[in-house]
């Protein structure tokens, strides 16, 4: 397959969530350009509406207006977070500092994801939870006055870190959190600084101190690097050509996968064009490449945890073996991603094994043939859709919402997708 042309990917999911939720704290109107219009983003908009804010419909091509509530109210019904762990965890942090009672739940996948790791620090700050010892949704939170906290997180996680920082914001108290295994994505810290708050990072500790009152903002959301990663992968595995992906967020805490791809021999160039409103933005230029195995692990894992499925399928088409260390957190994502990555690679004819915290993949040039099981996890569907673009591939994906055919169409005519609904990404 030849790859050519230019593409623009949907708005960054992480930044869209934070923009919606933080705008929900501000009574005047904020405006969001190019936000992601996915079901996950809709869950955060739903939370803002449930506590008294107003959010215009999330439609492709539309500027979204958000007018927050001066005082958050207790929702009249359970807040349904769908499959969005970001909505649930950041939402708990924001609710903790308001005198409200709210119950949060999610779909089957979200209800199996651990919540005690975010409940524990918020409870230590003064929020109350029912049941207090639960590790799963649904959970009811009673918010109110909060106290300062200094908390060491059990894992490096932007969601956990952000929940504590946002609780400090709404509670008007200083907080500090420490990440044990490297810095996770820092969109919340950047956004808080943009809104006039004081956030510092030193020796693994992220410290927040309340600053100026929040003011409404206008923001253009950069393209999501995690979405761009799938196009990068397909372009690397193509037979010829060049792909340019425009207006991508190049935040260093989100682009560790680019460094791994370069280490594997990938022809990839990032061209920074502007810092934007607190976030670096630029273009990615990708060419087909012969890849080689590598070792992925340590402090780079928090910055590429969502891209491990894509890197694993690239490893399957590389020379030699690739080892992923410290990736046990993938077992508690939308699915047990670690087990499913290895299982699906074996089904397609590759050698792959897992340990409790590791993944091993042996590369091969044989065409992948078989049926992939995704358990409804879109990142697995997309990653194996990339593998399905190589010559001779016959990859069937059980998730009908997957984008294998759409991905192939994009690579034939990338510019045509600029007005497409980004929700499936």
PDB file of C-alpha atoms in Angstrom, residues 10-20 34-41 44 83-86 113 159 185 187 221-227 254 306 334 337 378-379 423 425:
ATOM      1  CA  UNK A  10      -9.614  14.726  15.801  1.00  0.00           C
ATOM      2  CA  UNK A  11      -9.114  17.034  18.787  1.00  0.00           C
ATOM      3  CA  UNK A  12      -7.176  15.742  21.777  1.00  0.00           C
ATOM      4  CA  UNK A  13      -9.378  13.718  24.108  1.00  0.00           C
ATOM      5  CA  UNK A  14      -7.465  14.499  27.299  1.00  0.00           C
ATOM      6  CA  UNK A  15      -7.515  18.252  26.661  1.00  0.00           C
ATOM      7  CA  UNK A  16     -11.188  18.187  25.623  1.00  0.00           C
ATOM      8  CA  UNK A  17     -12.146  16.518  28.930  1.00  0.00           C
ATOM      9  CA  UNK A  18     -10.221  19.071  30.970  1.00  0.00           C
ATOM     10  CA  UNK A  19     -11.536  22.026  28.979  1.00  0.00           C
ATOM     11  CA  UNK A  20     -15.148  20.928  29.483  1.00  0.00           C
ATOM     12  CA  UNK A  34     -12.190  21.619  17.524  1.00  0.00           C
ATOM     13  CA  UNK A  35     -13.066  19.641  20.664  1.00  0.00           C
ATOM     14  CA  UNK A  36     -13.377  15.887  20.370  1.00  0.00           C
ATOM     15  CA  UNK A  37     -17.035  14.950  19.880  1.00  0.00           C
ATOM     16  CA  UNK A  38     -16.769  11.366  21.106  1.00  0.00           C
ATOM     17  CA  UNK A  39     -18.964   9.515  23.591  1.00  0.00           C
ATOM     18  CA  UNK A  40     -16.244   9.984  26.236  1.00  0.00           C
ATOM     19  CA  UNK A  41     -16.280  13.765  25.757  1.00  0.00           C
ATOM     20  CA  UNK A  44     -17.866  15.016  30.684  1.00  0.00           C
ATOM     21  CA  UNK A  83     -16.740   4.254  29.313  1.00  0.00           C
ATOM     22  CA  UNK A  84     -14.876   7.404  30.381  1.00  0.00           C
ATOM     23  CA  UNK A  85     -12.488   6.842  33.269  1.00  0.00           C
ATOM     24  CA  UNK A  86     -11.348  10.457  32.897  1.00  0.00           C
ATOM     25  CA  UNK A 113     -11.744  -0.413  36.726  1.00  0.00           C
ATOM     26  CA  UNK A 159      -6.196  10.735  36.069  1.00  0.00           C
ATOM     27  CA  UNK A 185       0.698  13.498  30.852  1.00  0.00           C
ATOM     28  CA  UNK A 187      -2.337  18.622  30.557  1.00  0.00           C
ATOM     29  CA  UNK A 221      -7.908  21.914  20.875  1.00  0.00           C
ATOM     30  CA  UNK A 222      -4.824  20.439  19.134  1.00  0.00           C
ATOM     31  CA  UNK A 223      -5.013  17.127  17.290  1.00  0.00           C
ATOM     32  CA  UNK A 224      -4.810  14.041  19.492  1.00  0.00           C
ATOM     33  CA  UNK A 225      -1.338  12.389  19.308  1.00  0.00           C
ATOM     34  CA  UNK A 226      -2.865   9.067  20.375  1.00  0.00           C
ATOM     35  CA  UNK A 227      -5.148   9.201  17.327  1.00  0.00           C
ATOM     36  CA  UNK A 254       2.318  12.454  25.228  1.00  0.00           C
ATOM     37  CA  UNK A 306      -2.053   4.281  25.450  1.00  0.00           C
ATOM     38  CA  UNK A 334     -10.982  -0.683  29.124  1.00  0.00           C
ATOM     39  CA  UNK A 337      -5.162  -5.005  27.100  1.00  0.00           C
ATOM     40  CA  UNK A 378     -11.253   0.792  20.575  1.00  0.00           C
ATOM     41  CA  UNK A 379      -7.458   1.057  20.939  1.00  0.00           C
ATOM     42  CA  UNK A 423     -16.159   9.847  17.514  1.00  0.00           C
ATOM     43  CA  UNK A 425     -11.312   7.335  17.292  1.00  0.00           C
TER      44      UNK A 425
END
